[in-house]
Amino acid sequence: MFEQERLENAISYFAREHKRRSGETLTSLRLYKYIALLQHWGIETHGKPVFGLTFSAMRMGPVPLEIYDKRNSLARPLFKFIKYSYFKPNAEFDGGWCVVANGEPDLTYFSKQEITEMNRLLEIYAHRGVSSQDMSDASHEVIRAWKKAWKTKPNSIIDWGLTFSSDPQGKKAEDLSPEEENYLLSLAFKGLRGATAR
């Protein structure tokens, strides 16, 4: 339950702050990039995923499947997804989803470092001149795990262990960096939680 509440508060915060800072409603694509970039930061910096989400290596970058698969019916007290459509200048129809904040997010679910990183991402990407394509390109550039997954098999599940220069699961304990060790511990705890939930 705690992880779900963290995720919902993050979605609400990104939706509210993106709108406040850029004047534009947050599209689902941009939300996926904020969440993926925050997840990447958590693993790269601390060895721990910020959220317990499964990401797919899609063409436009990493996409959290638990959100993507439910976007047409996802509404919570803190946010809702709304369908929109528009015509591009080349007359090609495009449709999608945007995210609207309903309530005030509770940032006590996050560490000071996580809040700082969320705000850093918003400072970079919540501007009128920054497009969804810009965010997608940034996720391609920054997120090594997406690059490797996309190159190996497009639309495959991202193994966040690919964030590191070499596979931490193949290293001896004494050769692990603190981030790699934390990452392996997070995988072990996730496995234990899954085993006890059955």
mmCIF file of C-alpha atoms in Angstrom:
data_model
loop_
_atom_site.group_PDB
_atom_site.id
_atom_site.type_symbol
_atom_site.label_atom_id
_atom_site.label_comp_id
_atom_site.label_asym_id
_atom_site.label_seq_id
_atom_site.Cartn_x
_atom_site.Cartn_y
_atom_site.Cartn_z
ATOM 1 C CA MET A 1 0.000 0.000 0.000
ATOM 2 C CA PHE A 2 2.832 2.412 0.871
ATOM 3 C CA GLU A 3 4.423 2.005 -2.586
ATOM 4 C CA GLN A 4 1.081 2.652 -4.300
ATOM 5 C CA GLU A 5 0.563 5.815 -2.247
ATOM 6 C CA ARG A 6 4.093 6.997 -3.098
ATOM 7 C CA LEU A 7 3.409 6.467 -6.794
ATOM 8 C CA GLU A 8 0.048 8.249 -6.677
ATOM 9 C CA ASN A 9 1.571 11.221 -4.860
ATOM 10 C CA ALA A 10 4.430 11.385 -7.379
ATOM 11 C CA ILE A 11 1.982 11.340 -10.306
ATOM 12 C CA SER A 12 -0.075 14.094 -8.685
ATOM 13 C CA TYR A 13 3.028 16.173 -7.960
ATOM 14 C CA PHE A 14 4.404 15.872 -11.488
ATOM 15 C CA ALA A 15 0.975 16.693 -12.994
ATOM 16 C CA ARG A 16 0.424 19.706 -10.747
ATOM 17 C CA GLU A 17 3.938 21.109 -10.980
ATOM 18 C CA HIS A 18 4.333 20.526 -14.713
ATOM 19 C CA LYS A 19 1.103 22.477 -15.317
ATOM 20 C CA ARG A 20 2.102 25.244 -12.888
ATOM 21 C CA ARG A 21 5.593 25.679 -14.327
ATOM 22 C CA SER A 22 4.901 25.211 -18.045
ATOM 23 C CA GLY A 23 1.258 26.234 -18.341
ATOM 24 C CA GLU A 24 0.647 22.935 -20.170
ATOM 25 C CA THR A 25 -1.240 19.867 -19.021
ATOM 26 C CA LEU A 26 1.041 16.890 -18.456
ATOM 27 C CA THR A 27 0.726 14.284 -21.209
ATOM 28 C CA SER A 28 0.991 10.625 -20.317
ATOM 29 C CA LEU A 29 4.191 10.358 -22.385
ATOM 30 C CA ARG A 30 5.844 13.085 -20.330
ATOM 31 C CA LEU A 31 4.638 11.462 -17.103
ATOM 32 C CA TYR A 32 6.205 8.158 -18.152
ATOM 33 C CA LYS A 33 9.501 9.970 -18.755
ATOM 34 C CA TYR A 34 9.424 11.774 -15.385
ATOM 35 C CA ILE A 35 8.756 8.455 -13.624
ATOM 36 C CA ALA A 36 11.432 6.600 -15.642
ATOM 37 C CA LEU A 37 14.056 9.315 -15.137
ATOM 38 C CA LEU A 38 13.342 9.341 -11.396
ATOM 39 C CA GLN A 39 13.556 5.536 -11.302
ATOM 40 C CA HIS A 40 16.878 5.632 -13.193
ATOM 41 C CA TRP A 41 18.242 8.258 -10.799
ATOM 42 C CA GLY A 42 17.300 6.124 -7.777
ATOM 43 C CA ILE A 43 19.057 3.056 -9.150
ATOM 44 C CA GLU A 44 22.113 4.876 -10.471
ATOM 45 C CA THR A 45 22.584 7.002 -7.339
ATOM 46 C CA HIS A 46 21.473 4.666 -4.539
ATOM 47 C CA GLY A 47 20.998 1.262 -6.153
ATOM 48 C CA LYS A 48 17.309 1.320 -5.233
ATOM 49 C CA PRO A 49 14.313 1.750 -7.516
ATOM 50 C CA VAL A 50 12.094 4.629 -6.420
ATOM 51 C CA PHE A 51 8.994 2.673 -7.467
ATOM 52 C CA GLY A 52 8.267 -1.039 -7.782
ATOM 53 C CA LEU A 53 7.158 -0.704 -11.400
ATOM 54 C CA THR A 54 7.801 -2.810 -14.482
ATOM 55 C CA PHE A 55 9.026 -0.800 -17.477
ATOM 56 C CA SER A 56 8.893 -1.725 -21.152
ATOM 57 C CA ALA A 57 11.555 -0.515 -23.606
ATOM 58 C CA MET A 58 9.185 1.161 -26.080
ATOM 59 C CA ARG A 59 10.147 3.315 -29.071
ATOM 60 C CA MET A 60 9.634 6.605 -27.226
ATOM 61 C CA GLY A 61 11.575 5.399 -24.172
ATOM 62 C CA PRO A 62 10.834 3.532 -20.942
ATOM 63 C CA VAL A 63 7.132 3.118 -20.140
ATOM 64 C CA PRO A 64 5.793 1.959 -16.739
ATOM 65 C CA LEU A 65 3.362 -0.806 -17.662
ATOM 66 C CA GLU A 66 1.284 -0.617 -14.471
ATOM 67 C CA ILE A 67 0.312 2.937 -15.473
ATOM 68 C CA TYR A 68 0.265 2.498 -19.262
ATOM 69 C CA ASP A 69 -1.992 -0.565 -19.177
ATOM 70 C CA LYS A 70 -4.575 1.188 -16.958
ATOM 71 C CA ARG A 71 -4.433 4.735 -18.361
ATOM 72 C CA ASN A 72 -7.912 4.550 -19.915
ATOM 73 C CA SER A 73 -9.486 3.918 -16.502
ATOM 74 C CA LEU A 74 -6.955 5.371 -14.080
ATOM 75 C CA ALA A 75 -8.537 7.888 -11.716
ATOM 76 C CA ARG A 76 -7.586 8.406 -8.092
ATOM 77 C CA PRO A 77 -8.395 11.080 -5.518
ATOM 78 C CA LEU A 78 -5.093 12.828 -6.378
ATOM 79 C CA PHE A 79 -5.198 12.642 -10.202
ATOM 80 C CA LYS A 80 -7.043 11.404 -13.263
ATOM 81 C CA PHE A 81 -6.149 10.508 -16.840
ATOM 82 C CA ILE A 82 -8.172 12.281 -19.536
ATOM 83 C CA LYS A 83 -8.348 11.381 -23.237
ATOM 84 C CA TYR A 84 -7.469 14.166 -25.641
ATOM 85 C CA SER A 85 -7.106 14.490 -29.394
ATOM 86 C CA TYR A 86 -5.752 17.090 -31.756
ATOM 87 C CA PHE A 87 -4.553 17.521 -35.299
ATOM 88 C CA LYS A 88 -0.866 17.968 -35.997
ATOM 89 C CA PRO A 89 0.181 20.633 -38.520
ATOM 90 C CA ASN A 90 0.652 17.925 -41.175
ATOM 91 C CA ALA A 91 -3.040 16.962 -40.692
ATOM 92 C CA GLU A 92 -2.110 13.634 -39.125
ATOM 93 C CA PHE A 93 -4.537 12.780 -36.324
ATOM 94 C CA ASP A 94 -2.997 12.037 -32.979
ATOM 95 C CA GLY A 95 -4.699 11.170 -29.746
ATOM 96 C CA GLY A 96 -3.475 10.419 -26.303
ATOM 97 C CA TRP A 97 -3.880 10.848 -22.601
ATOM 98 C CA CYS A 98 -3.072 13.659 -20.236
ATOM 99 C CA VAL A 99 -2.864 13.664 -16.457
ATOM 100 C CA VAL A 100 -4.667 16.207 -14.298
ATOM 101 C CA ALA A 101 -3.941 16.675 -10.598
ATOM 102 C CA ASN A 102 -7.075 16.645 -8.429
ATOM 103 C CA GLY A 103 -5.648 17.078 -4.975
ATOM 104 C CA GLU A 104 -2.629 18.216 -3.052
ATOM 105 C CA PRO A 105 0.187 15.637 -3.157
ATOM 106 C CA ASP A 106 1.736 14.575 0.146
ATOM 107 C CA LEU A 107 5.500 14.860 -0.226
ATOM 108 C CA THR A 108 6.180 13.283 3.178
ATOM 109 C CA TYR A 109 6.213 9.966 1.276
ATOM 110 C CA PHE A 110 9.554 11.004 -0.244
ATOM 111 C CA SER A 111 13.045 11.655 1.048
ATOM 112 C CA LYS A 112 14.576 15.116 0.686
ATOM 113 C CA GLN A 113 16.838 13.718 -2.041
ATOM 114 C CA GLU A 114 13.863 12.324 -3.971
ATOM 115 C CA ILE A 115 12.025 15.656 -3.746
ATOM 116 C CA THR A 116 15.156 17.480 -4.888
ATOM 117 C CA GLU A 117 15.450 15.143 -7.884
ATOM 118 C CA MET A 118 11.753 15.515 -8.791
ATOM 119 C CA ASN A 119 12.182 19.285 -8.730
ATOM 120 C CA ARG A 120 15.405 19.070 -10.759
ATOM 121 C CA LEU A 121 13.566 17.094 -13.450
ATOM 122 C CA LEU A 122 10.728 19.628 -13.444
ATOM 123 C CA GLU A 123 13.215 22.510 -13.739
ATOM 124 C CA ILE A 124 14.661 20.886 -16.850
ATOM 125 C CA TYR A 125 11.504 19.646 -18.593
ATOM 126 C CA ALA A 126 8.526 21.739 -17.414
ATOM 127 C CA HIS A 127 8.886 24.543 -19.970
ATOM 128 C CA ARG A 128 6.854 25.469 -23.023
ATOM 129 C CA GLY A 129 9.877 25.048 -25.282
ATOM 130 C CA VAL A 130 10.506 21.458 -24.164
ATOM 131 C CA SER A 131 8.539 18.944 -26.214
ATOM 132 C CA SER A 132 7.521 15.375 -25.489
ATOM 133 C CA GLN A 133 10.069 14.370 -28.129
ATOM 134 C CA ASP A 134 12.777 16.242 -26.186
ATOM 135 C CA MET A 135 11.911 14.248 -23.064
ATOM 136 C CA SER A 136 11.846 11.023 -25.044
ATOM 137 C CA ASP A 137 15.259 11.810 -26.542
ATOM 138 C CA ALA A 138 16.628 12.594 -23.069
ATOM 139 C CA SER A 139 15.399 9.260 -21.731
ATOM 140 C CA HIS A 140 17.109 7.529 -24.672
ATOM 141 C CA GLU A 141 20.347 9.363 -23.924
ATOM 142 C CA VAL A 142 20.406 9.017 -20.143
ATOM 143 C CA ILE A 143 18.841 5.650 -19.350
ATOM 144 C CA ARG A 144 21.411 2.982 -20.221
ATOM 145 C CA ALA A 145 19.045 0.139 -19.245
ATOM 146 C CA TRP A 146 16.509 1.316 -21.874
ATOM 147 C CA LYS A 147 19.239 1.554 -24.555
ATOM 148 C CA LYS A 148 20.415 -1.999 -23.920
ATOM 149 C CA ALA A 149 16.885 -3.439 -23.732
ATOM 150 C CA TRP A 150 15.730 -1.613 -26.892
ATOM 151 C CA LYS A 151 18.827 -2.693 -28.816
ATOM 152 C CA THR A 152 18.408 -6.326 -27.739
ATOM 153 C CA LYS A 153 14.629 -6.568 -28.164
ATOM 154 C CA PRO A 154 12.259 -3.595 -28.663
ATOM 155 C CA ASN A 155 9.286 -3.525 -26.267
ATOM 156 C CA SER A 156 10.973 -5.974 -23.894
ATOM 157 C CA ILE A 157 10.888 -5.600 -20.113
ATOM 158 C CA ILE A 158 13.738 -3.408 -18.883
ATOM 159 C CA ASP A 159 16.259 -5.038 -16.572
ATOM 160 C CA TRP A 160 17.353 -2.111 -14.401
ATOM 161 C CA GLY A 161 20.549 -3.995 -13.567
ATOM 162 C CA LEU A 162 21.647 -2.832 -17.035
ATOM 163 C CA THR A 163 22.004 0.627 -15.482
ATOM 164 C CA PHE A 164 25.427 -0.444 -14.279
ATOM 165 C CA SER A 165 28.458 -0.851 -16.546
ATOM 166 C CA SER A 166 28.475 -4.605 -15.902
ATOM 167 C CA ASP A 167 25.868 -7.040 -14.586
ATOM 168 C CA PRO A 168 25.956 -6.913 -10.761
ATOM 169 C CA GLN A 169 24.471 -10.418 -10.575
ATOM 170 C CA GLY A 170 27.616 -11.806 -12.188
ATOM 171 C CA LYS A 171 30.048 -10.123 -9.786
ATOM 172 C CA LYS A 172 31.669 -11.385 -6.622
ATOM 173 C CA ALA A 173 30.368 -9.699 -3.457
ATOM 174 C CA GLU A 174 33.695 -7.947 -2.834
ATOM 175 C CA ASP A 175 33.622 -6.435 -6.353
ATOM 176 C CA LEU A 176 30.182 -4.829 -5.992
ATOM 177 C CA SER A 177 29.835 -1.062 -5.663
ATOM 178 C CA PRO A 178 27.517 0.101 -2.844
ATOM 179 C CA GLU A 179 24.880 0.952 -5.481
ATOM 180 C CA GLU A 180 25.138 -2.495 -7.071
ATOM 181 C CA GLU A 181 24.902 -4.173 -3.673
ATOM 182 C CA ASN A 182 21.806 -2.122 -2.802
ATOM 183 C CA TYR A 183 20.286 -3.008 -6.162
ATOM 184 C CA LEU A 184 20.766 -6.735 -5.564
ATOM 185 C CA LEU A 185 19.285 -6.374 -2.069
ATOM 186 C CA SER A 186 16.244 -4.580 -3.522
ATOM 187 C CA LEU A 187 15.755 -7.477 -5.967
ATOM 188 C CA ALA A 188 15.994 -9.987 -3.120
ATOM 189 C CA PHE A 189 13.438 -8.078 -1.016
ATOM 190 C CA LYS A 190 11.115 -7.800 -4.010
ATOM 191 C CA GLY A 191 11.382 -11.577 -4.468
ATOM 192 C CA LEU A 192 10.602 -12.159 -0.792
ATOM 193 C CA ARG A 193 7.562 -9.871 -0.933
ATOM 194 C CA GLY A 194 6.318 -11.702 -4.021
ATOM 195 C CA ALA A 195 6.800 -15.090 -2.363
ATOM 196 C CA THR A 196 4.899 -14.088 0.786
ATOM 197 C CA ALA A 197 2.043 -12.564 -1.239
ATOM 198 C CA ARG A 198 1.280 -15.903 -2.913
#
